[in-house]
mmCIF file with all atom_site columns, C-alpha atoms in Angstrom:
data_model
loop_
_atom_site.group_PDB
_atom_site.id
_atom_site.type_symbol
_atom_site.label_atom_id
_atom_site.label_alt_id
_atom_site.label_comp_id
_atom_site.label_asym_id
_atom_site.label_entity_id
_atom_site.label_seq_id
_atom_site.pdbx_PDB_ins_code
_atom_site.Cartn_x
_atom_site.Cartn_y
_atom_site.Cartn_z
_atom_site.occupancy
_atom_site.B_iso_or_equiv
_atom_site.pdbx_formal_charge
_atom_site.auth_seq_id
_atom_site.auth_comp_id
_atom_site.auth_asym_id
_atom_site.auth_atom_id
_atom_site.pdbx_PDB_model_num
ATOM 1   C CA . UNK A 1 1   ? 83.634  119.244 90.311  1.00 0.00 ? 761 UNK A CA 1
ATOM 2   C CA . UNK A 1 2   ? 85.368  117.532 87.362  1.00 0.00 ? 762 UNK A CA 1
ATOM 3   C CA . UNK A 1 3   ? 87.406  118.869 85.026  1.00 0.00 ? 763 UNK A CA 1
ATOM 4   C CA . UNK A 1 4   ? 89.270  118.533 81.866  1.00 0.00 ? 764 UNK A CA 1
ATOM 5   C CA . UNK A 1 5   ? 93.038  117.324 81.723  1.00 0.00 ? 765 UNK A CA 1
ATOM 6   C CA . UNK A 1 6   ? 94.499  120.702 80.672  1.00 0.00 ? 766 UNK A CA 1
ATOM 7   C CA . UNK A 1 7   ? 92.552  122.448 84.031  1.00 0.00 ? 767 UNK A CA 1
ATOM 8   C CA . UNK A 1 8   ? 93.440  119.239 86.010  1.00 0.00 ? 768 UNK A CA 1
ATOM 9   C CA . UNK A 1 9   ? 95.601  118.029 88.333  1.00 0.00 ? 769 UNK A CA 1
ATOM 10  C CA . UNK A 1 10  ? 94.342  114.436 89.084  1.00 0.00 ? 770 UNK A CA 1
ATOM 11  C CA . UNK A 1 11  ? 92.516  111.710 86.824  1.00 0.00 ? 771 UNK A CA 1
ATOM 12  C CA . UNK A 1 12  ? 89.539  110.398 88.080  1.00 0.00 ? 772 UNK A CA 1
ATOM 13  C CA . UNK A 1 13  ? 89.411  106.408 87.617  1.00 0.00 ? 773 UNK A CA 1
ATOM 14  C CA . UNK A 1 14  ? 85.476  105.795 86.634  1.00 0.00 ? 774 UNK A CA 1
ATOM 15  C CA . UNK A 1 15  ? 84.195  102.195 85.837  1.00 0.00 ? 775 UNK A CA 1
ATOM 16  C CA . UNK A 1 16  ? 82.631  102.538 82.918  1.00 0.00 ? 776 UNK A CA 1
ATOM 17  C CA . UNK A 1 17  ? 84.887  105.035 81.409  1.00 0.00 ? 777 UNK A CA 1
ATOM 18  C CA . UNK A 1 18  ? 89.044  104.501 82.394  1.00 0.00 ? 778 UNK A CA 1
ATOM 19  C CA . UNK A 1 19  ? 88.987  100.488 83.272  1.00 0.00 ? 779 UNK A CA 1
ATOM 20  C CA . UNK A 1 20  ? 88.949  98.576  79.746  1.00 0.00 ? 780 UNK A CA 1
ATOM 21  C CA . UNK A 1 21  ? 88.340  95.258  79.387  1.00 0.00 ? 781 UNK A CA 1
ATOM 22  C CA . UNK A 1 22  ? 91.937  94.360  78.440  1.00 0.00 ? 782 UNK A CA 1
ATOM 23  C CA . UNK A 1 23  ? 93.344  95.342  81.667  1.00 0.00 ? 783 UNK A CA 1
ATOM 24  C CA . UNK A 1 24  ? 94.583  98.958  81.054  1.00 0.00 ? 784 UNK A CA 1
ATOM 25  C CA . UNK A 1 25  ? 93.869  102.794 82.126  1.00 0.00 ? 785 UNK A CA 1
ATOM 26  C CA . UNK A 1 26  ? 92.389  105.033 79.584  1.00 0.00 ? 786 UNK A CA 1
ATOM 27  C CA . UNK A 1 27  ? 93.855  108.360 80.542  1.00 0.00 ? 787 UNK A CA 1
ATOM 28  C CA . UNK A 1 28  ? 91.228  110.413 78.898  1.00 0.00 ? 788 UNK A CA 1
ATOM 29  C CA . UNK A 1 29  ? 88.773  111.498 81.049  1.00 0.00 ? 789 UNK A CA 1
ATOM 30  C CA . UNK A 1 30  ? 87.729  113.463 83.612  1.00 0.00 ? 790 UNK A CA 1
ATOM 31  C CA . UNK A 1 31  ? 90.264  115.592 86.060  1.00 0.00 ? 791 UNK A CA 1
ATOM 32  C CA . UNK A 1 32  ? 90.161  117.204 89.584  1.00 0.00 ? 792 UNK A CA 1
ATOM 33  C CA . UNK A 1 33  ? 92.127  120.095 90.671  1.00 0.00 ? 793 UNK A CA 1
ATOM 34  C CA . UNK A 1 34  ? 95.100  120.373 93.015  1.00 0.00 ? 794 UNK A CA 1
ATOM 35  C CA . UNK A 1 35  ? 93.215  121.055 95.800  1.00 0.00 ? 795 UNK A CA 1
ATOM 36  C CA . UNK A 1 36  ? 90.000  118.703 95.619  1.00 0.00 ? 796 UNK A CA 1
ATOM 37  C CA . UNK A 1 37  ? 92.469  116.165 95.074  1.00 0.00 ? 797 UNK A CA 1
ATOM 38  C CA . UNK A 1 38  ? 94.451  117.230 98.586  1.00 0.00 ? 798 UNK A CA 1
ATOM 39  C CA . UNK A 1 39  ? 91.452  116.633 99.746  1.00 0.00 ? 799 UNK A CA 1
ATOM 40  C CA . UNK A 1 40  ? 90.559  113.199 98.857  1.00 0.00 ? 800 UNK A CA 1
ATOM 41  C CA . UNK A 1 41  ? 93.327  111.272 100.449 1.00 0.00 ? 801 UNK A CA 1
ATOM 42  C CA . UNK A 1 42  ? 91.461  107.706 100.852 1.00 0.00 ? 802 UNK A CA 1
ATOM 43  C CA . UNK A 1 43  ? 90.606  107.856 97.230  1.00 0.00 ? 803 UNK A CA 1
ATOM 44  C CA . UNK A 1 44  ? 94.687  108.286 96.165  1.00 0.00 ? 804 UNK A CA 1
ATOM 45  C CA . UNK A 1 45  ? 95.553  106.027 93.747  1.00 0.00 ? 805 UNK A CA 1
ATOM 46  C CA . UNK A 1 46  ? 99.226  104.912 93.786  1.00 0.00 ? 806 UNK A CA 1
ATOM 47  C CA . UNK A 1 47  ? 101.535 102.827 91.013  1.00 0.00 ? 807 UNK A CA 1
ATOM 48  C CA . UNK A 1 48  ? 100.503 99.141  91.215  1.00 0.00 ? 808 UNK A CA 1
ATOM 49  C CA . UNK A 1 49  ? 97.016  99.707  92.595  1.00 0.00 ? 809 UNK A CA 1
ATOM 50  C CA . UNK A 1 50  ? 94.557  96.951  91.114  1.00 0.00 ? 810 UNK A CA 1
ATOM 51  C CA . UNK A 1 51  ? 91.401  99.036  90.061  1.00 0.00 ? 811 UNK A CA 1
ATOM 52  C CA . UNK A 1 52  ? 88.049  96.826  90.031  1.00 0.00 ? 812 UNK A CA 1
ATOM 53  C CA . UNK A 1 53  ? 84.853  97.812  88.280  1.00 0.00 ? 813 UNK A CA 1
ATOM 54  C CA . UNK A 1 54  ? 82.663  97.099  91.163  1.00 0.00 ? 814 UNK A CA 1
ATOM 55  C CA . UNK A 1 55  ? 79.243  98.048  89.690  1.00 0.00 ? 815 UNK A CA 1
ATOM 56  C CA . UNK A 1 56  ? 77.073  97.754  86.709  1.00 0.00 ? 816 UNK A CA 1
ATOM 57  C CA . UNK A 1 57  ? 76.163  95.490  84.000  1.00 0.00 ? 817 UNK A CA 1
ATOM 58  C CA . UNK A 1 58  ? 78.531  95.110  81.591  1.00 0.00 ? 818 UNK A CA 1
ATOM 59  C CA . UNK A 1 59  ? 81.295  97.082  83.346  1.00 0.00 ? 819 UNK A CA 1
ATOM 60  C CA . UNK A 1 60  ? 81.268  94.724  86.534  1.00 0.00 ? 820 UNK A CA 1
ATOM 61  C CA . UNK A 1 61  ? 84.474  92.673  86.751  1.00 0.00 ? 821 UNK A CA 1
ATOM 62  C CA . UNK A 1 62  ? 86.461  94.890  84.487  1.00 0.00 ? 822 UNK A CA 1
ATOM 63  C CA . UNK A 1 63  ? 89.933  95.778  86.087  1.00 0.00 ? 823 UNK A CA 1
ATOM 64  C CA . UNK A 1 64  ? 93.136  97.178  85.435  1.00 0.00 ? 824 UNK A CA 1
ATOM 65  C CA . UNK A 1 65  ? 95.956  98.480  87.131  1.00 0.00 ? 825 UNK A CA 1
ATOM 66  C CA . UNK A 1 66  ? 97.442  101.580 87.909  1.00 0.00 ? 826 UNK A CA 1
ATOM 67  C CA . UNK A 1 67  ? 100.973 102.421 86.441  1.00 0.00 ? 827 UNK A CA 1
ATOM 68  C CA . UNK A 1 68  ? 102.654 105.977 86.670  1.00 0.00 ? 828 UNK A CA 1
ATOM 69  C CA . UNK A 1 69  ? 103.303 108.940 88.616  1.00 0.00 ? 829 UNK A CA 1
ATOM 70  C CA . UNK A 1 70  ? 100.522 110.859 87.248  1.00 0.00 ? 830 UNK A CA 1
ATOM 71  C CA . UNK A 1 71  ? 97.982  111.470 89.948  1.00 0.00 ? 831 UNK A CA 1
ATOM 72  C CA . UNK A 1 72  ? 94.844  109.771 90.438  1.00 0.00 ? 832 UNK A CA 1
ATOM 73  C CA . UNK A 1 73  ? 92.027  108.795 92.455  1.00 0.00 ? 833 UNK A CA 1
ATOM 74  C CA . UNK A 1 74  ? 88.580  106.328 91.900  1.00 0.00 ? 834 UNK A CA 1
ATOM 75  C CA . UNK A 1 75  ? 85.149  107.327 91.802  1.00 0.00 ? 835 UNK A CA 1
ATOM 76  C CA . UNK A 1 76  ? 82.733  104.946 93.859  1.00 0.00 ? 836 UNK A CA 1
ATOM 77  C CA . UNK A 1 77  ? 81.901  102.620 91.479  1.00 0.00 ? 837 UNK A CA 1
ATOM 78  C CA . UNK A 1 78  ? 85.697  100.891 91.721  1.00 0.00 ? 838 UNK A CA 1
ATOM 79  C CA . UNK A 1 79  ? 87.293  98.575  94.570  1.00 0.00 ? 839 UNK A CA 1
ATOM 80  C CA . UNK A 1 80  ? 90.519  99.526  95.230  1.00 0.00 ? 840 UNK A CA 1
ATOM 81  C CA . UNK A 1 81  ? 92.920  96.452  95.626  1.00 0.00 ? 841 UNK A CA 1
ATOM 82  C CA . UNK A 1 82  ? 96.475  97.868  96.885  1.00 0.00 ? 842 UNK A CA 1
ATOM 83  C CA . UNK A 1 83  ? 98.466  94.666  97.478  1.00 0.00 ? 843 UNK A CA 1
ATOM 84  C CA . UNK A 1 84  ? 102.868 94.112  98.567  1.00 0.00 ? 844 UNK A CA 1
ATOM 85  C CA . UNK A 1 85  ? 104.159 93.947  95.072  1.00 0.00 ? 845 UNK A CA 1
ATOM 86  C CA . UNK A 1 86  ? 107.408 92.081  96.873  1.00 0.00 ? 846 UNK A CA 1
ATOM 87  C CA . UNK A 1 87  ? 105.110 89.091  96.484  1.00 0.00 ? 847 UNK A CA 1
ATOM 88  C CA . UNK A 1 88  ? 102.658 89.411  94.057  1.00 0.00 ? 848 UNK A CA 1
ATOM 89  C CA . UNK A 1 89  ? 101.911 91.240  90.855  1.00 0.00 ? 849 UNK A CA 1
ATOM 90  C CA . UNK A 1 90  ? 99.130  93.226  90.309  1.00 0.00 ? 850 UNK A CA 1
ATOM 91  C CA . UNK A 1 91  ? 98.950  92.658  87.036  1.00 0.00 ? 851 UNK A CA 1
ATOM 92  C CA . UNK A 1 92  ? 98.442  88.653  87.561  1.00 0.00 ? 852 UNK A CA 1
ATOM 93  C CA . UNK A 1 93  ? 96.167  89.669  90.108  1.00 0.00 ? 853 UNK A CA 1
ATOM 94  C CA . UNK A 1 94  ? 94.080  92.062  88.019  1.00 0.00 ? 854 UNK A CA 1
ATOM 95  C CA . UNK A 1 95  ? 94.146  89.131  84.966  1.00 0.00 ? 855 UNK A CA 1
ATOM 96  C CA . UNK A 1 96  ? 92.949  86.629  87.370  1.00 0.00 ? 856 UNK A CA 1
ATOM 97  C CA . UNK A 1 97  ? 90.309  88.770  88.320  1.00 0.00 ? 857 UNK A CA 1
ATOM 98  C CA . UNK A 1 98  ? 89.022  89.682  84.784  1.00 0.00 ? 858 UNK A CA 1
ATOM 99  C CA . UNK A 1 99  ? 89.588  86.626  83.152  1.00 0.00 ? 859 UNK A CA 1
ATOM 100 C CA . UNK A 1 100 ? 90.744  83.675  85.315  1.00 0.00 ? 860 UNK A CA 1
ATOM 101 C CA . UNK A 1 101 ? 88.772  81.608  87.612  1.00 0.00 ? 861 UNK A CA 1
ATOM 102 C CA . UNK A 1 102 ? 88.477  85.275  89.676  1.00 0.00 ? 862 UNK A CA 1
ATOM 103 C CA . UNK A 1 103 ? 85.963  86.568  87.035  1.00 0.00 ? 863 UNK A CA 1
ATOM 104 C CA . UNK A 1 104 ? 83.977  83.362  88.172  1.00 0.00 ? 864 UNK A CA 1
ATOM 105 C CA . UNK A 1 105 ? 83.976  84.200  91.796  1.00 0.00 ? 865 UNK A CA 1
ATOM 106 C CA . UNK A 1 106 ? 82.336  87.686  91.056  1.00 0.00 ? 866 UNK A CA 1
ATOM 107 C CA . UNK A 1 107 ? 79.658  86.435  88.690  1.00 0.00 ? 867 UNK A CA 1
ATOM 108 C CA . UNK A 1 108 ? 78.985  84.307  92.115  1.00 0.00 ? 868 UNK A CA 1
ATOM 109 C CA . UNK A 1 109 ? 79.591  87.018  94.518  1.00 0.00 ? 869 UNK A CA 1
ATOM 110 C CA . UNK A 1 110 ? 77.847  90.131  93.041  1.00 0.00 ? 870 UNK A CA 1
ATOM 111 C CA . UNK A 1 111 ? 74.413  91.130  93.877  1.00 0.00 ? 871 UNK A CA 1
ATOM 112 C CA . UNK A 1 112 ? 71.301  92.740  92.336  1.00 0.00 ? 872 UNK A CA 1
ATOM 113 C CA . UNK A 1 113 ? 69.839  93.103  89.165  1.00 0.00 ? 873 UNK A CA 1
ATOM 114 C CA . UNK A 1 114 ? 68.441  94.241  85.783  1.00 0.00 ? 874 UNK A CA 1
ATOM 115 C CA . UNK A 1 115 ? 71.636  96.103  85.508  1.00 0.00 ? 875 UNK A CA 1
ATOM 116 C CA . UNK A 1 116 ? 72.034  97.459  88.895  1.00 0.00 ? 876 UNK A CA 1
ATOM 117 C CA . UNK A 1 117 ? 74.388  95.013  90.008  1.00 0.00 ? 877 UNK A CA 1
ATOM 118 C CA . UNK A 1 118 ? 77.092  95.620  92.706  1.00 0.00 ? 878 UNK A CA 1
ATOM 119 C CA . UNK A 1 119 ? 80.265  93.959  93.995  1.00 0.00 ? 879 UNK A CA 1
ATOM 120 C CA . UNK A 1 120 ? 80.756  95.091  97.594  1.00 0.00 ? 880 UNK A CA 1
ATOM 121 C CA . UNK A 1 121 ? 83.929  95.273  99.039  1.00 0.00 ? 881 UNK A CA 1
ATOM 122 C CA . UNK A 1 122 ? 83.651  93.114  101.550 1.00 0.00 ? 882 UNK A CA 1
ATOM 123 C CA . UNK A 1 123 ? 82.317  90.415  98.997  1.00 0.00 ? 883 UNK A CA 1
ATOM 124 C CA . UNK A 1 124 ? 85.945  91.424  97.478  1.00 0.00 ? 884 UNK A CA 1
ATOM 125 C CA . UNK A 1 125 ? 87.820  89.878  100.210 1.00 0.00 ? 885 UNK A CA 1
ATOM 126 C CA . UNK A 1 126 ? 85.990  86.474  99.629  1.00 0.00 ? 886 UNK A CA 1
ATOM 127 C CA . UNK A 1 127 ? 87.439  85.986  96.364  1.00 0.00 ? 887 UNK A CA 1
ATOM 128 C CA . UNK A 1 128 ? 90.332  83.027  96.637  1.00 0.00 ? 888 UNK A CA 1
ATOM 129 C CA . UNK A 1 129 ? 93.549  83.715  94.255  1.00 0.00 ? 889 UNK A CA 1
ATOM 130 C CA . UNK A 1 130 ? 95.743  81.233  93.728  1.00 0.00 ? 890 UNK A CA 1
ATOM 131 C CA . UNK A 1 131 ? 99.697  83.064  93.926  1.00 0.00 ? 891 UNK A CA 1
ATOM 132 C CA . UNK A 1 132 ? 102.024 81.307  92.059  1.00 0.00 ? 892 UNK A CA 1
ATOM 133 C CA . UNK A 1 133 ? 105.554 82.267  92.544  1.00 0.00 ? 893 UNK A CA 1
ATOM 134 C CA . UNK A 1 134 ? 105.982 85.861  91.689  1.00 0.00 ? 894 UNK A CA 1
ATOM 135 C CA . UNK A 1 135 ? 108.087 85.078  88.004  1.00 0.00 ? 895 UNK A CA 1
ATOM 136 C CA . UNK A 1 136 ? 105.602 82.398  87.235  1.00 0.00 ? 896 UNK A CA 1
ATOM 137 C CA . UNK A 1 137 ? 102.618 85.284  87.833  1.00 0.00 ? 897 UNK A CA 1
ATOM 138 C CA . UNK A 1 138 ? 104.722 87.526  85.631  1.00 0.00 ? 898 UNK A CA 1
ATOM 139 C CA . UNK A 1 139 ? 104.999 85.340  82.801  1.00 0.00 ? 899 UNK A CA 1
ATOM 140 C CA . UNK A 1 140 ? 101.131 83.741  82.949  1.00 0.00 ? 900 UNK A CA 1
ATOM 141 C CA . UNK A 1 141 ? 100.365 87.873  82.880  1.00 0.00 ? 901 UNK A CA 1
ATOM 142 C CA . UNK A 1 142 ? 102.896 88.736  80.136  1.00 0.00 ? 902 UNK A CA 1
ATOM 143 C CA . UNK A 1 143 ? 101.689 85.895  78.072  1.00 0.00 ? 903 UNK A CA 1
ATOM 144 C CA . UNK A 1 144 ? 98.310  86.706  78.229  1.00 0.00 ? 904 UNK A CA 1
ATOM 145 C CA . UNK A 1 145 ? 98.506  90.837  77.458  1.00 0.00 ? 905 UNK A CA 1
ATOM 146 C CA . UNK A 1 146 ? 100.895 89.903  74.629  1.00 0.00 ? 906 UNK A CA 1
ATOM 147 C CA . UNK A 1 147 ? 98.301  88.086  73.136  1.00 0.00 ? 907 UNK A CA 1
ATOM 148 C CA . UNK A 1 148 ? 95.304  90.712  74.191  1.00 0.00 ? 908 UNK A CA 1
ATOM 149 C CA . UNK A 1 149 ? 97.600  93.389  72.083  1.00 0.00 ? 909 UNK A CA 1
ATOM 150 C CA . UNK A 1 150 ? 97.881  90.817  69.212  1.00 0.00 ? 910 UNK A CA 1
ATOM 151 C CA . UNK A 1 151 ? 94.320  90.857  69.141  1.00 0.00 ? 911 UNK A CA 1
ATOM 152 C CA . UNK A 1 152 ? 93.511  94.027  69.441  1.00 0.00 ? 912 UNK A CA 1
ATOM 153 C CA . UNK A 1 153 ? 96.043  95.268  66.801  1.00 0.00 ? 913 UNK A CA 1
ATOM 154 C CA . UNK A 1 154 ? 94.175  92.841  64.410  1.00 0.00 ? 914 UNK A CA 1
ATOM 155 C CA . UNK A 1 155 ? 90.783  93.852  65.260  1.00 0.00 ? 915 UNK A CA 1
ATOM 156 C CA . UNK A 1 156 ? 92.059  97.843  64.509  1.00 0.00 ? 916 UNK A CA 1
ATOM 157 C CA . UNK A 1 157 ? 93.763  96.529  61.193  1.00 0.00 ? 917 UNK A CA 1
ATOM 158 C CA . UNK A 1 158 ? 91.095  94.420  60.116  1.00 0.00 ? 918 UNK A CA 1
ATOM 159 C CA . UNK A 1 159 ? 88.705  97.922  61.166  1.00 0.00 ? 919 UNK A CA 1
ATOM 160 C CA . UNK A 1 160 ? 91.172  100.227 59.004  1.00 0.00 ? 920 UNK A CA 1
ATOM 161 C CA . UNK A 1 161 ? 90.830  97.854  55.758  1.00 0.00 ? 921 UNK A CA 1
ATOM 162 C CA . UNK A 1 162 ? 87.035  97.709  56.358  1.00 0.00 ? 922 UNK A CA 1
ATOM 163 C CA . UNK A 1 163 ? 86.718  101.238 56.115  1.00 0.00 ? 923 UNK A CA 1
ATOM 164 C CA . UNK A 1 164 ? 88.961  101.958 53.287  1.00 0.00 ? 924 UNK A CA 1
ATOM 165 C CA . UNK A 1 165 ? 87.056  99.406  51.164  1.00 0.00 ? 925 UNK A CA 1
ATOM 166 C CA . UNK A 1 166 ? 83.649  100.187 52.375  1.00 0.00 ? 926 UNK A CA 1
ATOM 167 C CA . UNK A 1 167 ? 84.738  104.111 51.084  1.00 0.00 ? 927 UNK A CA 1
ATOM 168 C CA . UNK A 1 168 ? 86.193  102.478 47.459  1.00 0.00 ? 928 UNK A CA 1
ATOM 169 C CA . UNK A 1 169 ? 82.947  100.816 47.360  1.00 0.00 ? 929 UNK A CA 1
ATOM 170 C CA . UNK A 1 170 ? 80.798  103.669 48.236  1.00 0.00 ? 930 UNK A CA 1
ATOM 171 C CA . UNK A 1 171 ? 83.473  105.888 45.375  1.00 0.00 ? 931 UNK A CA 1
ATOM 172 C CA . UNK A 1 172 ? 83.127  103.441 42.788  1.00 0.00 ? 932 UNK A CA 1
ATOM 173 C CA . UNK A 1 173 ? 79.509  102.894 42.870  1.00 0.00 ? 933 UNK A CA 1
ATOM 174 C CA . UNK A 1 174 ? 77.973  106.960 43.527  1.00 0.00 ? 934 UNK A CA 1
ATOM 175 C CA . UNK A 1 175 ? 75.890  107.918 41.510  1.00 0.00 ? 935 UNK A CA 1
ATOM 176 C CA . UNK A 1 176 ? 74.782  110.961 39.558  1.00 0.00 ? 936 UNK A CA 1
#
């Protein structure tokens, strides 16, 4: 059924895979063709859709958001949150979620165990946000990703010096 991105058409949003922790869409991944995508209307995903990780230990509770014209649609393992982006962001809603006092709700909400734990839908709905005016959301959620980029930058420069001294060190002291 799945496909890569140069025989697809559509990507398919997976939990585990396409929602990072940081509150973005990793566009690698698996596709679907034109027409098993025409087919799978109530899976669309549209610009501004919130995208929950709504199974699994360690990937429950991760969420991004959609942004783009590029086709998509989720697999089962993701709530879809589609909300009136006249009066509130997604992307304060989708911060709240993953890091705010929303992330506390789900570790309250979710059920099962030993790594087969779920976040039903309906347990979705239960979970109070707090909505600000929508510039104060956009600025608590610019603030916050500004700082999540900061951090990540420094984690893949600190990563890039790592590596070129653990190679000068491995260089310097071969033997034979």
């Amino acid at each position: 059924m799945y496909v890569d991105e140069e025989d697809g058409f559509a990507l398919v949003v997976k939990a585990g895979s396409n929602i990072t922790r940081y509150g973005t869409i990793v566009r690698d991944g698996d596709y679907v063709e034109k027409s098993v995508y025409e087919e799978m209307k109530s899976v669309h995903v549209l610009d501004g859709d919130v995208l929950l990780s709504s199974t699994g230990d360690g990937t429950l509770g991760k969420c991004a958001v959609y942004r783009g014209e590029t086709p998509a649609v989720f697999d089962g393992h993701v709530t879809l949150i589609r909300l009136d982006q006249k009066t509130v962001y997604p992307e304060y809603v989708c911060d709240f979620l993953r890091t705010g006092f929303g992330s506390d709700q789900i570790a309250r909400l979710f059920t099962g165990s030993t790594g087969l734990i779920e976040l039903p839908p309906e347990q979705v709905d239960e979970i109070l946000v707090p909505l600000p005016d929508l510039a104060t959301q956009r600025s608590l959620s610019a603030c916050l990703r500004e700082a999540e980029q900061q951090f990540t930058a420094s984690i893949d420069d600190a990563g890039g010096r790592l590596k070129a001294a653990s190679a000068a060190f491995r260089e310097q002291t071969a033997t034979g």
